[in-house]
PDB file of C-alpha atoms in Angstrom:
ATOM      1  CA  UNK A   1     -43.135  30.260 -27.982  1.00  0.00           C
ATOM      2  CA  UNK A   2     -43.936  32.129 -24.434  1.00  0.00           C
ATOM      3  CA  UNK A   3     -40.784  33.185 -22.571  1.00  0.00           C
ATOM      4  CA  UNK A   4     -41.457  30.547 -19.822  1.00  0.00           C
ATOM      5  CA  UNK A   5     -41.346  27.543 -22.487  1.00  0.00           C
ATOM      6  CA  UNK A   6     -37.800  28.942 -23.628  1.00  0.00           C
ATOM      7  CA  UNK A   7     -36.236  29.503 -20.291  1.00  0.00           C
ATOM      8  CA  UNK A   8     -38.107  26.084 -19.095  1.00  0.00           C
ATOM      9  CA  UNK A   9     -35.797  24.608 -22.520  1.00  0.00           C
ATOM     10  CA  UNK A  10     -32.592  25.619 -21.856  1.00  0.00           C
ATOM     11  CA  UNK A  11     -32.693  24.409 -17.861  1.00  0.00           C
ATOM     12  CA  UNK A  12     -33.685  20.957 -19.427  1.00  0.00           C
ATOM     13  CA  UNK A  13     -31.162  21.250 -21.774  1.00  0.00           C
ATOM     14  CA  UNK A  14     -28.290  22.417 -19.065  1.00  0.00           C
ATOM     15  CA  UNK A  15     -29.209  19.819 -17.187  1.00  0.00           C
ATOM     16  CA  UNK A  16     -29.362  17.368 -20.359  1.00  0.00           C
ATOM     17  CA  UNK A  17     -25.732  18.418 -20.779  1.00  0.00           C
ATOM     18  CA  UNK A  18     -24.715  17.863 -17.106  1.00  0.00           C
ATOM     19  CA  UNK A  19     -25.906  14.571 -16.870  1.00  0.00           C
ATOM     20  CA  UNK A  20     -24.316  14.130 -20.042  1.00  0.00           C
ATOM     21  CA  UNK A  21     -21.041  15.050 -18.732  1.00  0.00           C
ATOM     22  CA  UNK A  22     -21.379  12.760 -15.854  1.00  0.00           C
ATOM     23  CA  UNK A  23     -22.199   9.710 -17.933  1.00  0.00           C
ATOM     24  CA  UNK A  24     -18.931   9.845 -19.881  1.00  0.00           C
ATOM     25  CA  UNK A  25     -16.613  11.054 -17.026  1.00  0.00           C
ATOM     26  CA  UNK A  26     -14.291   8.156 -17.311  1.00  0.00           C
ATOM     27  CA  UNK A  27     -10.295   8.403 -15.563  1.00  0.00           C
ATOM     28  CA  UNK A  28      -9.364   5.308 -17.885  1.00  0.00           C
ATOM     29  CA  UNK A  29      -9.827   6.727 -21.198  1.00  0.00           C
ATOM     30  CA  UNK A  30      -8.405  10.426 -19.759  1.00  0.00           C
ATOM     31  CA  UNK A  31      -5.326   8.783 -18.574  1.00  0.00           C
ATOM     32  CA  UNK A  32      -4.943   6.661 -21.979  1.00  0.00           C
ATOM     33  CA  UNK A  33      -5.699  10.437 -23.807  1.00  0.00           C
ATOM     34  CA  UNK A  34      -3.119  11.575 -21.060  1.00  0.00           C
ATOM     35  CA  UNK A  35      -0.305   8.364 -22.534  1.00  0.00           C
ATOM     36  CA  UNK A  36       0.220   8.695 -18.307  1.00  0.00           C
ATOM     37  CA  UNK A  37      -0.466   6.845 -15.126  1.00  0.00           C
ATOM     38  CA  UNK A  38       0.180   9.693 -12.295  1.00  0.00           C
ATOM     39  CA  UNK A  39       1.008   7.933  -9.097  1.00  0.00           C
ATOM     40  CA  UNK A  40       2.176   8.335  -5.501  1.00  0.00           C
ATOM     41  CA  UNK A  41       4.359   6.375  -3.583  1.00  0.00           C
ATOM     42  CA  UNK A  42       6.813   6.374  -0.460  1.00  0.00           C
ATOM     43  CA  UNK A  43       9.999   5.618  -1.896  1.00  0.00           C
ATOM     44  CA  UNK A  44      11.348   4.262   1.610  1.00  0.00           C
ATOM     45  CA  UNK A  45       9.456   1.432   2.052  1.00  0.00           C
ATOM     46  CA  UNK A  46      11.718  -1.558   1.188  1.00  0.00           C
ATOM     47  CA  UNK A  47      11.817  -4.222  -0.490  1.00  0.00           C
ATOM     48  CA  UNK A  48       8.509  -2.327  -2.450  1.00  0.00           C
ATOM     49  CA  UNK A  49       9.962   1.234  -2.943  1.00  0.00           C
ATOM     50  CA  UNK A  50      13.448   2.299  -2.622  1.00  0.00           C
ATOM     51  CA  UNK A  51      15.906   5.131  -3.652  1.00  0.00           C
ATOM     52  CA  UNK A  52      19.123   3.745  -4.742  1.00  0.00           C
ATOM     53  CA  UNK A  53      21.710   6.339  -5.648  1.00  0.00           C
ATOM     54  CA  UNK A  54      18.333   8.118  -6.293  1.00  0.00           C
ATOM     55  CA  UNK A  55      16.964   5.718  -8.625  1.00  0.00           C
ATOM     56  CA  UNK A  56      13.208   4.464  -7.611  1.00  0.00           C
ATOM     57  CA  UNK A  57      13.669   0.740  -7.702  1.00  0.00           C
ATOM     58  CA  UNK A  58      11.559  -2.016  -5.809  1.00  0.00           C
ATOM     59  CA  UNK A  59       8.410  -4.521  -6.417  1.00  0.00           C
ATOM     60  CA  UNK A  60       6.220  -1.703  -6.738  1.00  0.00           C
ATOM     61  CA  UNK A  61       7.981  -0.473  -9.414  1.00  0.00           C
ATOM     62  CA  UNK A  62       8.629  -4.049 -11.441  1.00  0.00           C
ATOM     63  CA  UNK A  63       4.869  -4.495 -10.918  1.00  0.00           C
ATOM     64  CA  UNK A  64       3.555  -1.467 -11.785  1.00  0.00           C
ATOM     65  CA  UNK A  65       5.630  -0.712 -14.780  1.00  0.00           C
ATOM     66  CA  UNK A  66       4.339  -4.117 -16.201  1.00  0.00           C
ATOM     67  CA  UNK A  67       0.247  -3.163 -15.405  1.00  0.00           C
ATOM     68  CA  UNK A  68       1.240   0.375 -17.020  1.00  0.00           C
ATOM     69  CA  UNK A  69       2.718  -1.620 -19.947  1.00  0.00           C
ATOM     70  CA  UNK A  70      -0.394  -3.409 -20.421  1.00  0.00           C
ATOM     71  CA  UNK A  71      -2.788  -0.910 -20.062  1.00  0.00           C
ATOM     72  CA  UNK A  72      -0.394   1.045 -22.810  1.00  0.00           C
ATOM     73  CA  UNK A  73       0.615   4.054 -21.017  1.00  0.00           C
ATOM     74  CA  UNK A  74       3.777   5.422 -19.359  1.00  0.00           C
ATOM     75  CA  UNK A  75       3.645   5.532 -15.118  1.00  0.00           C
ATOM     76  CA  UNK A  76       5.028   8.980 -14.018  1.00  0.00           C
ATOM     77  CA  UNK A  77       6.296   8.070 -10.245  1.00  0.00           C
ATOM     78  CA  UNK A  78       6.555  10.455  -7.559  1.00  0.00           C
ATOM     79  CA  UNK A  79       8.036  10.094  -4.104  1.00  0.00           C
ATOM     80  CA  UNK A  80       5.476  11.098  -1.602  1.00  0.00           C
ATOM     81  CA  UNK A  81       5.102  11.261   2.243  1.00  0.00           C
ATOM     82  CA  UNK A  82       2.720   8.227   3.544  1.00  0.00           C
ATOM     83  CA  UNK A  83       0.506  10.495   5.781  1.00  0.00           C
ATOM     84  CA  UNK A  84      -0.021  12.713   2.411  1.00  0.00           C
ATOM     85  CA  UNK A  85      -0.689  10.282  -0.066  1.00  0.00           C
ATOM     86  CA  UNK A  86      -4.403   9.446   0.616  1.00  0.00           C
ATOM     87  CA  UNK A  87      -5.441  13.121   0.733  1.00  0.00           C
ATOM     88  CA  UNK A  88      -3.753  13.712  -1.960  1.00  0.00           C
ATOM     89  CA  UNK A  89      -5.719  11.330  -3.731  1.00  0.00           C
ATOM     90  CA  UNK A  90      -8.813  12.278  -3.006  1.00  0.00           C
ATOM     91  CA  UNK A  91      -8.419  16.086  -4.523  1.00  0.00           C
ATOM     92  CA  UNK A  92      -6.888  14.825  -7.215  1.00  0.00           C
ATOM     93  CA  UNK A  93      -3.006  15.201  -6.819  1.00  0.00           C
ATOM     94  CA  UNK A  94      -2.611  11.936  -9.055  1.00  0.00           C
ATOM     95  CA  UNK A  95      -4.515   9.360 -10.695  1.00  0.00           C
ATOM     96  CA  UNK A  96      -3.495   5.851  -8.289  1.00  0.00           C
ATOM     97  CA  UNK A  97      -1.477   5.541  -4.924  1.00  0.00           C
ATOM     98  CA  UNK A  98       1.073   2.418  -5.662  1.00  0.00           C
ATOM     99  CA  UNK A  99       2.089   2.588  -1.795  1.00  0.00           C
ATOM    100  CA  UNK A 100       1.084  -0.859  -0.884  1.00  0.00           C
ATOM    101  CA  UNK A 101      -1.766   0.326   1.725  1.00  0.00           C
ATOM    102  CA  UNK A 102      -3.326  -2.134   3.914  1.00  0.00           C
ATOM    103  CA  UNK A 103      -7.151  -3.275   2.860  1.00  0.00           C
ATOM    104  CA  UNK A 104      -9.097  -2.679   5.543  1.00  0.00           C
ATOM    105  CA  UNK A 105     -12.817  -2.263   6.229  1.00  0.00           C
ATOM    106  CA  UNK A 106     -12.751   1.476   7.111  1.00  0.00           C
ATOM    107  CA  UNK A 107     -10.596   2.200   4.155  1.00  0.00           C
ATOM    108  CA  UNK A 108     -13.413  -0.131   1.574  1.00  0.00           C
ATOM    109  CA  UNK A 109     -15.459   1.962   2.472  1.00  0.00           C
ATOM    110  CA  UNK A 110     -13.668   5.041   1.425  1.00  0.00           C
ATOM    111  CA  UNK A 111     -11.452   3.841  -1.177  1.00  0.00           C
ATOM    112  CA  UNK A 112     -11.367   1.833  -4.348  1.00  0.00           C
ATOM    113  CA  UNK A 113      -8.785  -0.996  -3.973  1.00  0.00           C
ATOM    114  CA  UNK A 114      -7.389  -3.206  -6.648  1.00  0.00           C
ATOM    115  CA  UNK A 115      -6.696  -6.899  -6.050  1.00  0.00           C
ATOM    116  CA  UNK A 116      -3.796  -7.661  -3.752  1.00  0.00           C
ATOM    117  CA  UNK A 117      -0.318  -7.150  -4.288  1.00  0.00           C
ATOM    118  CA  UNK A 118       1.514  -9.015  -1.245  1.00  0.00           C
ATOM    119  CA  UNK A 119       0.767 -10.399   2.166  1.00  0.00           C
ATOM    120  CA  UNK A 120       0.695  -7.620   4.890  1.00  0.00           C
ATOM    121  CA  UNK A 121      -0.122  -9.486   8.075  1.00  0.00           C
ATOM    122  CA  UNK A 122       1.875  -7.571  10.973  1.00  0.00           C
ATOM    123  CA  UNK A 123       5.109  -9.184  12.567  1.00  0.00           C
ATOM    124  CA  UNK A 124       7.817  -7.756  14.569  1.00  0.00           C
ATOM    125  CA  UNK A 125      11.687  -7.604  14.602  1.00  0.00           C
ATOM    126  CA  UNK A 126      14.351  -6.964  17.079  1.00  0.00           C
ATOM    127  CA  UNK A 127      17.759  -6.868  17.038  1.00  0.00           C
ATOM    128  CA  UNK A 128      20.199  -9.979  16.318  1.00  0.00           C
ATOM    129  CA  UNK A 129      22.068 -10.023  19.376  1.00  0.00           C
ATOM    130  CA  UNK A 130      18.827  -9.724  21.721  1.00  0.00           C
ATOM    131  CA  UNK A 131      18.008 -13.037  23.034  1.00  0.00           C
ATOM    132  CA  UNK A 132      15.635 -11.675  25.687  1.00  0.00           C
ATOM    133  CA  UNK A 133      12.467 -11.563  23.498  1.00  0.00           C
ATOM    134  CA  UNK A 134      11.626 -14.225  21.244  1.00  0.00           C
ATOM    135  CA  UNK A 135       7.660 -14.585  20.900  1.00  0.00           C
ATOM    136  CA  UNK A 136       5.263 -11.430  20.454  1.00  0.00           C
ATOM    137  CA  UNK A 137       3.860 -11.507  24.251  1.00  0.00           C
ATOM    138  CA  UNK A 138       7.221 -10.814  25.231  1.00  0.00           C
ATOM    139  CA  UNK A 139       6.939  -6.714  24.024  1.00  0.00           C
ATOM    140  CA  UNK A 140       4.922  -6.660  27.086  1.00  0.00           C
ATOM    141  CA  UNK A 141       6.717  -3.330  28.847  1.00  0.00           C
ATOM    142  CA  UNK A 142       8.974  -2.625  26.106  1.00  0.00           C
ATOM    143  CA  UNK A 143       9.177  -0.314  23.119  1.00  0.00           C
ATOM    144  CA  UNK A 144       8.066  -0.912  20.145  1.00  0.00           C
ATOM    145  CA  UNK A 145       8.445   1.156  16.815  1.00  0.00           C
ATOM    146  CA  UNK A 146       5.859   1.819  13.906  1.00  0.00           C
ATOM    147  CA  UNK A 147       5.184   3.964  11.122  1.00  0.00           C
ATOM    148  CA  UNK A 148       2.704   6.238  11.528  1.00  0.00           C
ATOM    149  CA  UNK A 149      -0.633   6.266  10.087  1.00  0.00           C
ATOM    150  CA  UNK A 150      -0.552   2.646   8.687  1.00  0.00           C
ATOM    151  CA  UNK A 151      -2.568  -0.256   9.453  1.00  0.00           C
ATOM    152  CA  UNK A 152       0.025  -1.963  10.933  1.00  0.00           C
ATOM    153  CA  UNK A 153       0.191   0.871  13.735  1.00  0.00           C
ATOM    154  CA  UNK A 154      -3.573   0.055  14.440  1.00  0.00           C
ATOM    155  CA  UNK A 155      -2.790  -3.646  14.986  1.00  0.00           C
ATOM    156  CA  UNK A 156       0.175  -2.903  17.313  1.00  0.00           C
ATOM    157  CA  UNK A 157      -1.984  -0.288  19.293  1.00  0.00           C
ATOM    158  CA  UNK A 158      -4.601  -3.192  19.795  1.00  0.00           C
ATOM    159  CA  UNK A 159      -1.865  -5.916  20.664  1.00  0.00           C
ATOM    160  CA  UNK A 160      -0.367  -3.173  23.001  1.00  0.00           C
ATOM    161  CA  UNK A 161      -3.648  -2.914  24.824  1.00  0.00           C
ATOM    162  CA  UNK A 162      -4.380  -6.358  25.121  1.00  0.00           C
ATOM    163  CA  UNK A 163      -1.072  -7.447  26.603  1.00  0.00           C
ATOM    164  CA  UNK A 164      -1.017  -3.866  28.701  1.00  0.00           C
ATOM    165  CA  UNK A 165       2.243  -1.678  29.681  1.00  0.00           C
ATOM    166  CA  UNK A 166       3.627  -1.538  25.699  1.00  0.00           C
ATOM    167  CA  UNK A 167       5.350   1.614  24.903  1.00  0.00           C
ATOM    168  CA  UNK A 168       4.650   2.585  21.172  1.00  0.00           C
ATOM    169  CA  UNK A 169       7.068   4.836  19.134  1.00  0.00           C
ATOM    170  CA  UNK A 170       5.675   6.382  16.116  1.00  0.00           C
ATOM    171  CA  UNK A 171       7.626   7.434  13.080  1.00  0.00           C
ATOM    172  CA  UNK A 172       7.579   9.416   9.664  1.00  0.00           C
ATOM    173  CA  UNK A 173       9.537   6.362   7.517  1.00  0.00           C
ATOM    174  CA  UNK A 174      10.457   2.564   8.676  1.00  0.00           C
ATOM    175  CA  UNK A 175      13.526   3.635   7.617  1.00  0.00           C
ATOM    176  CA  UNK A 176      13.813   6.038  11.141  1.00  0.00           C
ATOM    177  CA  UNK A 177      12.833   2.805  13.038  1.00  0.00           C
ATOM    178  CA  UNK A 178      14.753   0.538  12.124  1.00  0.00           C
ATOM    179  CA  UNK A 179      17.739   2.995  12.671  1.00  0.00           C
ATOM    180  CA  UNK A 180      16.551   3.325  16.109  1.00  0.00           C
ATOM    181  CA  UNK A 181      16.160  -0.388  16.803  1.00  0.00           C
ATOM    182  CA  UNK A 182      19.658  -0.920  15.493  1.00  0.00           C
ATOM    183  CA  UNK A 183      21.102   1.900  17.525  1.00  0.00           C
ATOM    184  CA  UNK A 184      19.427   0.417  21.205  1.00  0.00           C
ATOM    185  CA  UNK A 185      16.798   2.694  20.738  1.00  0.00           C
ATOM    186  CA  UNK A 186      13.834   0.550  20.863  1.00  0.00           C
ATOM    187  CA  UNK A 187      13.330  -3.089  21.448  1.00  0.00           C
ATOM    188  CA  UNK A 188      11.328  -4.100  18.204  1.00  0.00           C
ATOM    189  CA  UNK A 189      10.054  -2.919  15.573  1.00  0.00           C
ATOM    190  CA  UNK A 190       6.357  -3.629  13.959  1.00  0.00           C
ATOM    191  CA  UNK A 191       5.755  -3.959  10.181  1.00  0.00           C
ATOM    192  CA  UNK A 192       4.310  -6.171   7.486  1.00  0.00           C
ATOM    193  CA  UNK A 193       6.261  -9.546   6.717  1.00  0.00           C
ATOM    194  CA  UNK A 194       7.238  -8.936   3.450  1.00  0.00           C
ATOM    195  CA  UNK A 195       9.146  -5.446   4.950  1.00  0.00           C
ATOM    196  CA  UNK A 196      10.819  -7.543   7.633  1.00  0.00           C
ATOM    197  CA  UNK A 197      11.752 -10.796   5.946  1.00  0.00           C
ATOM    198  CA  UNK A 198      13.592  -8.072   3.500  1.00  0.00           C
ATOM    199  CA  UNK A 199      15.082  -6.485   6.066  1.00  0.00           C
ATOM    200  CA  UNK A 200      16.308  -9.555   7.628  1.00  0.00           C
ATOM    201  CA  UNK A 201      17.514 -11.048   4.806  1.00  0.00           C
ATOM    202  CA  UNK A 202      19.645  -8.049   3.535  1.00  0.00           C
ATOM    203  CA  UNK A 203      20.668  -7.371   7.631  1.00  0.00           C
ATOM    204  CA  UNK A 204      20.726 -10.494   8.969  1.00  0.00           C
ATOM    205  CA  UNK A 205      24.103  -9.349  11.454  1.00  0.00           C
ATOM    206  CA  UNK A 206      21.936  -6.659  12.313  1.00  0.00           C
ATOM    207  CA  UNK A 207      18.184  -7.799  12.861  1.00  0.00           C
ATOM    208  CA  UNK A 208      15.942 -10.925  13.444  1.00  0.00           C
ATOM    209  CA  UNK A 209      12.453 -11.844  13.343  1.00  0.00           C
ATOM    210  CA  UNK A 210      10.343 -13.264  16.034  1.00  0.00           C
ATOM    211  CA  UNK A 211       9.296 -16.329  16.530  1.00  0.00           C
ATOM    212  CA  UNK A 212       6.289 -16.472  15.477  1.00  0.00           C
ATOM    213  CA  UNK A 213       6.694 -13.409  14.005  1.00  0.00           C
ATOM    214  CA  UNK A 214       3.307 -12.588  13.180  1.00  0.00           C
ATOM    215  CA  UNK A 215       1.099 -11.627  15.734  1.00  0.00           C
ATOM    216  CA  UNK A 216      -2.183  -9.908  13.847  1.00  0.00           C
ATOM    217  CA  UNK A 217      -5.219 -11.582  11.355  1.00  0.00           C
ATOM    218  CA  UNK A 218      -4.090 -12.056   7.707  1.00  0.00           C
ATOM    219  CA  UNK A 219      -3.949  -8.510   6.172  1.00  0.00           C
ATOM    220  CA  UNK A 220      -3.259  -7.926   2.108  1.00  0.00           C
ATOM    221  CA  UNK A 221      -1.730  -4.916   0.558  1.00  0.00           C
ATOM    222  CA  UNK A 222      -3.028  -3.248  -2.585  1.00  0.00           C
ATOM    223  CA  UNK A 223      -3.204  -0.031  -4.567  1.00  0.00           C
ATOM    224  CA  UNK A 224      -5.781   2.523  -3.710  1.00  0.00           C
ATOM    225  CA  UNK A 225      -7.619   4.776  -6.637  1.00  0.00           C
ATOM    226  CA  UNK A 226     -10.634   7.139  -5.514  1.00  0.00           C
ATOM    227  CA  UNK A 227     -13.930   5.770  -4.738  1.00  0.00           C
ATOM    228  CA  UNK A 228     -16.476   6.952  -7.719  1.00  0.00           C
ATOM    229  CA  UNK A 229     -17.920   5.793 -10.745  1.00  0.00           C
ATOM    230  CA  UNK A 230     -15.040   7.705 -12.804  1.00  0.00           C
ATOM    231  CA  UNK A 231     -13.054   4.923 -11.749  1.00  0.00           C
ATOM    232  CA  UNK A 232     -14.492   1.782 -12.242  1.00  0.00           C
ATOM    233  CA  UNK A 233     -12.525   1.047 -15.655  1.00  0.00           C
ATOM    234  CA  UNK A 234      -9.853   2.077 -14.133  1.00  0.00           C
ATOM    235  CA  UNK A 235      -9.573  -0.315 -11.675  1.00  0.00           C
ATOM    236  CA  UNK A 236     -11.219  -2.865 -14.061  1.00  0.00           C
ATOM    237  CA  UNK A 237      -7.874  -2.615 -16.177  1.00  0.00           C
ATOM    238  CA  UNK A 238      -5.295  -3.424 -13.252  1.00  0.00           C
ATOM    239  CA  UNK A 239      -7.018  -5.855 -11.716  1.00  0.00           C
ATOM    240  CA  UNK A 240      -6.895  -7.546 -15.384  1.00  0.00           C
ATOM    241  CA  UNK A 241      -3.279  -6.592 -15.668  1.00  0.00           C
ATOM    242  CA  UNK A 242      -2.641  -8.313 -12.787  1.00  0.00           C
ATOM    243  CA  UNK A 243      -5.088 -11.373 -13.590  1.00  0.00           C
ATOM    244  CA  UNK A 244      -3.017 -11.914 -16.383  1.00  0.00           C
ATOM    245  CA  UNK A 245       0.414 -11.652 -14.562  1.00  0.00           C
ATOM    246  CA  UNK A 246       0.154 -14.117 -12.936  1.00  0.00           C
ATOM    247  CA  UNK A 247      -1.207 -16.758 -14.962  1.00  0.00           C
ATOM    248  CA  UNK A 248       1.818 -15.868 -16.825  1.00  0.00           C
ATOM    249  CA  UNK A 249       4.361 -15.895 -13.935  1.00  0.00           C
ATOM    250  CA  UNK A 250       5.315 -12.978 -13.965  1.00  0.00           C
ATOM    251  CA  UNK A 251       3.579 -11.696 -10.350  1.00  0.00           C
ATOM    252  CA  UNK A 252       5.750 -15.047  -9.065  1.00  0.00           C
ATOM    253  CA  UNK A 253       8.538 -13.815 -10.685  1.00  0.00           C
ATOM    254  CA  UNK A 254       8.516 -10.430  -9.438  1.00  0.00           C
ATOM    255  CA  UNK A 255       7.942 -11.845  -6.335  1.00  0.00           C
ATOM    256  CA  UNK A 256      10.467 -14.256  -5.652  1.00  0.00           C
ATOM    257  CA  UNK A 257      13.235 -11.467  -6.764  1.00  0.00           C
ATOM    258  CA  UNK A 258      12.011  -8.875  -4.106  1.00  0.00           C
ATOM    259  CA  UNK A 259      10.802 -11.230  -0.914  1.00  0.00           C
ATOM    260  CA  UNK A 260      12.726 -14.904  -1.511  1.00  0.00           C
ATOM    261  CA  UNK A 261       9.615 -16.436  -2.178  1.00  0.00           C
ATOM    262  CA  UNK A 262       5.909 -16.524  -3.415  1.00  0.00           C
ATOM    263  CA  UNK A 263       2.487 -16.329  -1.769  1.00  0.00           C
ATOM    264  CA  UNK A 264      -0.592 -17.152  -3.674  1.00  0.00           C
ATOM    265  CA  UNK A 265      -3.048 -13.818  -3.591  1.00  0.00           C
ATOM    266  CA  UNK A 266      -6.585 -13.315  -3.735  1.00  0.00           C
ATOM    267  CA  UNK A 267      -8.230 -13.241  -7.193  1.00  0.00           C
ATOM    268  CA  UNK A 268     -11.119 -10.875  -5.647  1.00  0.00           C
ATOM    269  CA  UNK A 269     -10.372  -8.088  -3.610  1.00  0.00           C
ATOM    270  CA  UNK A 270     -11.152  -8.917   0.442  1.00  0.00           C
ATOM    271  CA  UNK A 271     -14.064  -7.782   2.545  1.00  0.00           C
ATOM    272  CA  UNK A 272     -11.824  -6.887   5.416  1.00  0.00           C
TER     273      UNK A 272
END
């Protein structure tokens, strides 16, 4: 056998092995070798991720620990900053993001997204006593509050620029918001329904919703896993999870305890 046939062998074989590699790379069986789900959430994000007396609690939580159940592993939760949790993702940092993120199509394109977990169409909230604004127009030349980074923010911005002369207010947590609407700081406050109609309900002295309160198209949250083959099965295995959930009840279950009531979801994940 001539040197060149030998050398010309072991490439083919290297590369054999490589594709090899490739072909089994699989994040569902590693994280069921693993007995783990690594994930990444914002644990100030109520009613589906909340510290209380430093104990993670929320929707997220009942629904993910019920998809980890099912999928026969343990969830490891960690608290993580929004604005981190995406580029964390992508190098790796942990295996899912549970943060209900928006769908959207820039993010399809980027991400891997499971079915929906809860409405996230954007709505606004002001303060109980203020009697001034009641319908969405009237932020026209007020303040308005968001947390940055989310999709919500992008719907506000274009609402903002539509109706003209609408001061937006970014911040790190809805948490620093909403203390800032309550303390005369702003005069509303932008966010997902489900966040709002919690926040109502728990602070009703405190805060109200518009009316309407919804001002943007019908948005979905879901959980976000990286965008490759590796994670096909992966995603295969919530979205079953959840499948299953609720023909059972249990996503209505979970549901009614958090928000006061139930929405039907999607059984496919949206285009947009």
């Amino acid at each position: 056998m001539s040197i060149h046939m030998t050398i010309k062998g072991a490439l083919f074989g290297l590369a054999a092995l490589g594709l090899a590699s490739a072909a089994e790379a699989d994040q569902l069986a590693d994280i069921k070798a693993a007995g783990k789900i690594v994930t990444a959430t914002d644990m100030h994000y109520a009613p589906f991720d909340m510290l209380n007396n430093g104990t993670y609690e929320g929707m997220t939580k009942d629904l993910f620990d019920a998809v980890a159940k099912e999928i026969g592993v343990e969830p490891v939760y960690q608290d993580i900053p929004w604005t981190a949790e995406l580029p964390g993702l992508e190098v790796k940092k942990f295996d899912i993001v549970i943060a209900p993120v928006t769908i959207t199509p820039e993010r399809l394109e980027r991400y891997t997204f499971t079915l929906p977990i809860a409405d996230a169409t954007v709505s606004l909230v002001k303060a109980a006593n203020n009697s001034e604004l009641t319908k969405p127009e009237d932020i026209k030349g007020k303040t308005v509050g968001v947390q940055q980074g989310t999709a919500q923010f992008k719907q506000l911005e274009a609402y903002g620029q539509k109706l003209g002369d609408v001061t937006i207010k970014e911040y790190g947590t809805t948490d620093e918001a909403y203390a800032d609407l309550a303390a005369g700081r702003l005069d509303a406050v932008a966010g997902s329904l489900p966040n709002l109609t919690y926040l109502v309900k728990n602070r009703a002295e405190t805060f109200a919703l518009f009316t309407p309160a919804q001002f943007g198209e019908p948005k979905y949250f879901a959980w976000v896993l990286r965008k490759d083959a590796d994670s096909d099965g992966f995603a295969k295995a919530i979205n079953d999870a959840l499948l299953k959930m609720t023909a059972d009840g249990r996503v209505k279950a979970i549901q009614e305890k958090w928000l006061g009531t139930y929405a039907e979801l999607p059984r496919e994940v949206p285009a947009n």
